[in-house]
PDB file of C-alpha atoms in Angstrom:
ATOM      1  CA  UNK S   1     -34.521 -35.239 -46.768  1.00  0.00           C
ATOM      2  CA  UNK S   2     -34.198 -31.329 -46.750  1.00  0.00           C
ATOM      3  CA  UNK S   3     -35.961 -30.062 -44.057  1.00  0.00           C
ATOM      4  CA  UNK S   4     -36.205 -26.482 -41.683  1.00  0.00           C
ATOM      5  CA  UNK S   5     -35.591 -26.316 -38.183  1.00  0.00           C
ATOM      6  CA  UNK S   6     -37.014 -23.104 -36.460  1.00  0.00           C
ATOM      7  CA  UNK S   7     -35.940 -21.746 -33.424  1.00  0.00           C
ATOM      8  CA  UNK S   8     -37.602 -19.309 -30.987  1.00  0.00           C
ATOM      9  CA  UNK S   9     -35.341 -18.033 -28.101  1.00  0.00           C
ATOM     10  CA  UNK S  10     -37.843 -15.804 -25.906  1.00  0.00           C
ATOM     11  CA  UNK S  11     -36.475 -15.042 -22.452  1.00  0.00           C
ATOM     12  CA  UNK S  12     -34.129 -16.255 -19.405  1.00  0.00           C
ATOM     13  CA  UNK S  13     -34.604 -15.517 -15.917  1.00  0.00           C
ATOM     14  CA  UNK S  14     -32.846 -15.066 -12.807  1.00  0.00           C
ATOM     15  CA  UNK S  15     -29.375 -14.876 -14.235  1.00  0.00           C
ATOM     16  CA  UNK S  16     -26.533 -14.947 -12.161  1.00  0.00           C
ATOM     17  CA  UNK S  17     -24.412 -11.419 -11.350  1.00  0.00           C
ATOM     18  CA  UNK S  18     -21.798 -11.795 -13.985  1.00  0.00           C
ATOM     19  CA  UNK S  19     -20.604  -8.006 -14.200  1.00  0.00           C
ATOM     20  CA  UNK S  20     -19.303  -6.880 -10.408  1.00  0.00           C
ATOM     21  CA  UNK S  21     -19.481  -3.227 -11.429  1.00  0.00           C
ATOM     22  CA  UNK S  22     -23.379  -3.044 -12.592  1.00  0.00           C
ATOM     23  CA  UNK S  23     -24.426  -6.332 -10.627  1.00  0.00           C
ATOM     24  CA  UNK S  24     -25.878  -7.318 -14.001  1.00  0.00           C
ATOM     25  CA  UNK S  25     -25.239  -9.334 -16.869  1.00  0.00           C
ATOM     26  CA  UNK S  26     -25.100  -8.575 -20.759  1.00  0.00           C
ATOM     27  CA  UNK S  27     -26.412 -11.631 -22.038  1.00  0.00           C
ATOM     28  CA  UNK S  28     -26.959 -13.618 -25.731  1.00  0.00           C
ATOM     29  CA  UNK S  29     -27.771 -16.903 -26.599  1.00  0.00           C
ATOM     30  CA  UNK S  30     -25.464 -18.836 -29.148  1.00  0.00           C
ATOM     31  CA  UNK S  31     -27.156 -21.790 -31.266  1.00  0.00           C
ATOM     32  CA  UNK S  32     -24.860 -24.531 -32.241  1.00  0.00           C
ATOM     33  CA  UNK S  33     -26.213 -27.014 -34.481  1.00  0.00           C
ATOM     34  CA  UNK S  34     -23.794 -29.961 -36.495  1.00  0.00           C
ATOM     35  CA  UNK S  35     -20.972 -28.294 -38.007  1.00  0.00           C
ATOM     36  CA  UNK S  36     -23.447 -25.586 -39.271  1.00  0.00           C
ATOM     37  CA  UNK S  37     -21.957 -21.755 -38.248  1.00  0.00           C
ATOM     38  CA  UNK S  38     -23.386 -20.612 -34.667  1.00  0.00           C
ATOM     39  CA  UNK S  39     -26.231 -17.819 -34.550  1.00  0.00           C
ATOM     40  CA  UNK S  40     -26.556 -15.594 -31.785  1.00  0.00           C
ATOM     41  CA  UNK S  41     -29.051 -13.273 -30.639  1.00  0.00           C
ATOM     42  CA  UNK S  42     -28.550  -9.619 -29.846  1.00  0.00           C
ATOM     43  CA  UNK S  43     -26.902  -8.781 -26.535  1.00  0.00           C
ATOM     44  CA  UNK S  44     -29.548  -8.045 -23.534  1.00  0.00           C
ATOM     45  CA  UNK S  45     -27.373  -5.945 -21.853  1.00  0.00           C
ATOM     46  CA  UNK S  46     -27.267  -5.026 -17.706  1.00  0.00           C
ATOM     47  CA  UNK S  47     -29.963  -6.911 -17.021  1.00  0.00           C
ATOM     48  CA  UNK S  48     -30.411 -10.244 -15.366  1.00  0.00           C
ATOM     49  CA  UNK S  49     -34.055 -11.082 -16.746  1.00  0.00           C
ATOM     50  CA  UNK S  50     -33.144 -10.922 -20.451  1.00  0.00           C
ATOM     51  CA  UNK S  51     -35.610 -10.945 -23.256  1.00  0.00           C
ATOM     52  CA  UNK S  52     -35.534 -11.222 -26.898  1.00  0.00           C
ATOM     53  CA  UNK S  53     -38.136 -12.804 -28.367  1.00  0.00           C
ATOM     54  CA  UNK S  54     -36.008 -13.470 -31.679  1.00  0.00           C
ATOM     55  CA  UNK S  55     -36.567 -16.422 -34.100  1.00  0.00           C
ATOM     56  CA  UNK S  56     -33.708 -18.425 -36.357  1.00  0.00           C
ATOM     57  CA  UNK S  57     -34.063 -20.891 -38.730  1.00  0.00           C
ATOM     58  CA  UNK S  58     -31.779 -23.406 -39.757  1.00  0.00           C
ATOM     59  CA  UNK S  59     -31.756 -25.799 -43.144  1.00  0.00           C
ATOM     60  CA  UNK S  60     -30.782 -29.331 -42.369  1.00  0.00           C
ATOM     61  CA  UNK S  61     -29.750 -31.141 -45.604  1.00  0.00           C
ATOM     62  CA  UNK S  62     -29.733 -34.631 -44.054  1.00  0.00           C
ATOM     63  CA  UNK S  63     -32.377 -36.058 -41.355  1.00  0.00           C
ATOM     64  CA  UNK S  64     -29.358 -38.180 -39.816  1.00  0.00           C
ATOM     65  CA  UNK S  65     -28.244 -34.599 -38.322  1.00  0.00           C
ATOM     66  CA  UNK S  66     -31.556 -34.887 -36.546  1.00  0.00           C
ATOM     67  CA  UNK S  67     -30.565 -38.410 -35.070  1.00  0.00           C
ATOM     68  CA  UNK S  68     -27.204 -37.884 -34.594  1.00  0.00           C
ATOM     69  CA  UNK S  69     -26.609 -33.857 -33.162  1.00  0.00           C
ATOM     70  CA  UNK S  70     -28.024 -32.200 -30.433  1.00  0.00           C
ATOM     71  CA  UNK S  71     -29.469 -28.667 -30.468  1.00  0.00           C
ATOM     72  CA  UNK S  72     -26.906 -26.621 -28.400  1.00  0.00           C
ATOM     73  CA  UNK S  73     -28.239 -23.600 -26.378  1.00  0.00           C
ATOM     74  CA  UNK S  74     -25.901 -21.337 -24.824  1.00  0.00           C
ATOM     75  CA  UNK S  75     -26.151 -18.563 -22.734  1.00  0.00           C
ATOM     76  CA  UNK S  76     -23.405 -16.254 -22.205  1.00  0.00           C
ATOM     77  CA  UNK S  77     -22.276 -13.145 -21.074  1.00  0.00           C
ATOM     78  CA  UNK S  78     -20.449 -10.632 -23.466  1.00  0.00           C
ATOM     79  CA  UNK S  79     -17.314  -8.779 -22.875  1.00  0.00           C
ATOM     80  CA  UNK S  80     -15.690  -6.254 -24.247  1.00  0.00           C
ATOM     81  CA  UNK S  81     -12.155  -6.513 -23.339  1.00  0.00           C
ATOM     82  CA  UNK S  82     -12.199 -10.215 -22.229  1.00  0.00           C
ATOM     83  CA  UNK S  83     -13.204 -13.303 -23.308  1.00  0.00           C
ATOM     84  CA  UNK S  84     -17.114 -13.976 -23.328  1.00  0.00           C
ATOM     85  CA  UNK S  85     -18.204 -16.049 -20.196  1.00  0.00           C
ATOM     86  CA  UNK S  86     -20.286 -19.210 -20.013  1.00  0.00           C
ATOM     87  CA  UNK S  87     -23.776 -18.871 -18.117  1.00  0.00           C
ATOM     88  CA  UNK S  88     -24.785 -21.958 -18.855  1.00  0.00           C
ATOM     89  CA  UNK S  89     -25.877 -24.463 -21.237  1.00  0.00           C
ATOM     90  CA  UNK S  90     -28.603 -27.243 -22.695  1.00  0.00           C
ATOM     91  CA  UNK S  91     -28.304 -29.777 -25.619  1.00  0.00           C
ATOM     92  CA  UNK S  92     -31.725 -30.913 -26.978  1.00  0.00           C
ATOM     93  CA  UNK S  93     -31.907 -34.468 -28.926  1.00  0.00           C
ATOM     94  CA  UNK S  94     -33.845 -33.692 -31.430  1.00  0.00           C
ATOM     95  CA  UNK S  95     -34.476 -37.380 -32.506  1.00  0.00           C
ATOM     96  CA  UNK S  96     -38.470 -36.853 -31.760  1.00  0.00           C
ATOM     97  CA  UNK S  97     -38.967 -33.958 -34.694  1.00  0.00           C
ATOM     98  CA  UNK S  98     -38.357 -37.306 -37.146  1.00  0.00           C
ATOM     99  CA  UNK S  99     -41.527 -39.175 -35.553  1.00  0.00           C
ATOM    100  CA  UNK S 100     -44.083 -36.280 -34.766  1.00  0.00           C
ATOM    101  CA  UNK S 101     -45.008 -32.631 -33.898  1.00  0.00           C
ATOM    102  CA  UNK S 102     -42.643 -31.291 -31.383  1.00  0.00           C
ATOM    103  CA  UNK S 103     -43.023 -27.968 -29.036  1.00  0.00           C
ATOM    104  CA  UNK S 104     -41.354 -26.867 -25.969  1.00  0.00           C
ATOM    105  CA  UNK S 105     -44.241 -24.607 -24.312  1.00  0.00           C
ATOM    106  CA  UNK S 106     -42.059 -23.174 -21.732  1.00  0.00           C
ATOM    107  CA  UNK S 107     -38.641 -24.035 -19.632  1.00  0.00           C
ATOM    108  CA  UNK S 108     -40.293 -27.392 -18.232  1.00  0.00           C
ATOM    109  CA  UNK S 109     -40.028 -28.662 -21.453  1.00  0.00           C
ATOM    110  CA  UNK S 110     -43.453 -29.628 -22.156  1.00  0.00           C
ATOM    111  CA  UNK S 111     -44.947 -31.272 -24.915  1.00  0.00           C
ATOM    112  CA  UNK S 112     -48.050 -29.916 -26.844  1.00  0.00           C
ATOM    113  CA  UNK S 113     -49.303 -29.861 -30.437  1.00  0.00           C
ATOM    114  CA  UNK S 114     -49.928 -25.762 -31.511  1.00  0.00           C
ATOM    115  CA  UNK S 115     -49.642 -23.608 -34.468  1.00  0.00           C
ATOM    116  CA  UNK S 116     -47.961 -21.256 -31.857  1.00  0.00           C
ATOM    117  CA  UNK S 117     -44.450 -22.380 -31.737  1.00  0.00           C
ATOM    118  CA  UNK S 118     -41.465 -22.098 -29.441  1.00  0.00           C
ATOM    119  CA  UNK S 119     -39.552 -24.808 -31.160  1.00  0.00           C
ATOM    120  CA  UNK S 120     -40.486 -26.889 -34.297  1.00  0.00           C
ATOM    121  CA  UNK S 121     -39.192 -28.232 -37.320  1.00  0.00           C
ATOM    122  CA  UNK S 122     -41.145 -29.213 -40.937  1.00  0.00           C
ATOM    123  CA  UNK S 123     -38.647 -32.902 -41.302  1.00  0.00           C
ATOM    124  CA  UNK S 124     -40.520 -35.392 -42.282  1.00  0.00           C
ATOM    125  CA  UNK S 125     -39.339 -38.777 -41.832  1.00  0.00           C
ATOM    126  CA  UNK S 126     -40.047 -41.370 -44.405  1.00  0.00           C
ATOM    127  CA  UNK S 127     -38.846 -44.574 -42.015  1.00  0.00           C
TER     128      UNK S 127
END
């Protein structure tokens, strides 16, 4: 079943140095999700408390996407001349949008039922 999967990326925090010249980083998230084509956010650049507060949505033509791919979050730092470096990364299972409402509040990762969301999807599972 057809369904939407929308994505809030708000902030990061604390980032490691990653440019020796400014002591700062130029940051962007990249969001992988099945074999669908990456999105990014804009570049927060010399900063190492990033914020961009941008939303994504992506279509997901079969629920067994859900079940079987993670949500890939990563967080990089751009370059100009050479390639762009890894900050970090997360994979969320996203197996629990099938079953019920799903939020992540804040880093911890909590769960919450709101019409204020960070992360949520409108699948509906018909198991």
């Amino acid at each position: 079943m057809p369904c939407l999967l929308k994505i809030k990326i708000i902030r990061a925090r604390s980032l490691p140095v990653m440019d020796r010249q400014s002591s700062k980083a130029d940051a962007y998230v990249e969001i992988r999700f099945a074999n669908q084509y990456p999105l990014r956010t804009s570049i927060a650049r010399k900063t190492l408390d990033p914020v961009w507060n941008e939303d994504f949505r992506l279509e997901v033509n079969d629920d067994a996407d859900l079940q079987n791919e993670p949500l890939e979050l990563r967080l990089l730092d751009y370059d100009s001349i050479t390639a762009n470096d890894l900050i970090g990364s997360v994979f969320i299972d996203l197996n629990s949008l099938l079953t019920d409402e799903f939020k992540i509040d804040d880093y911890t990762g909590s769960r919450s039922s709101s019409d204020d969301e960070s992360s949520s999807s409108s699948c509906n599972s018909s198991n």
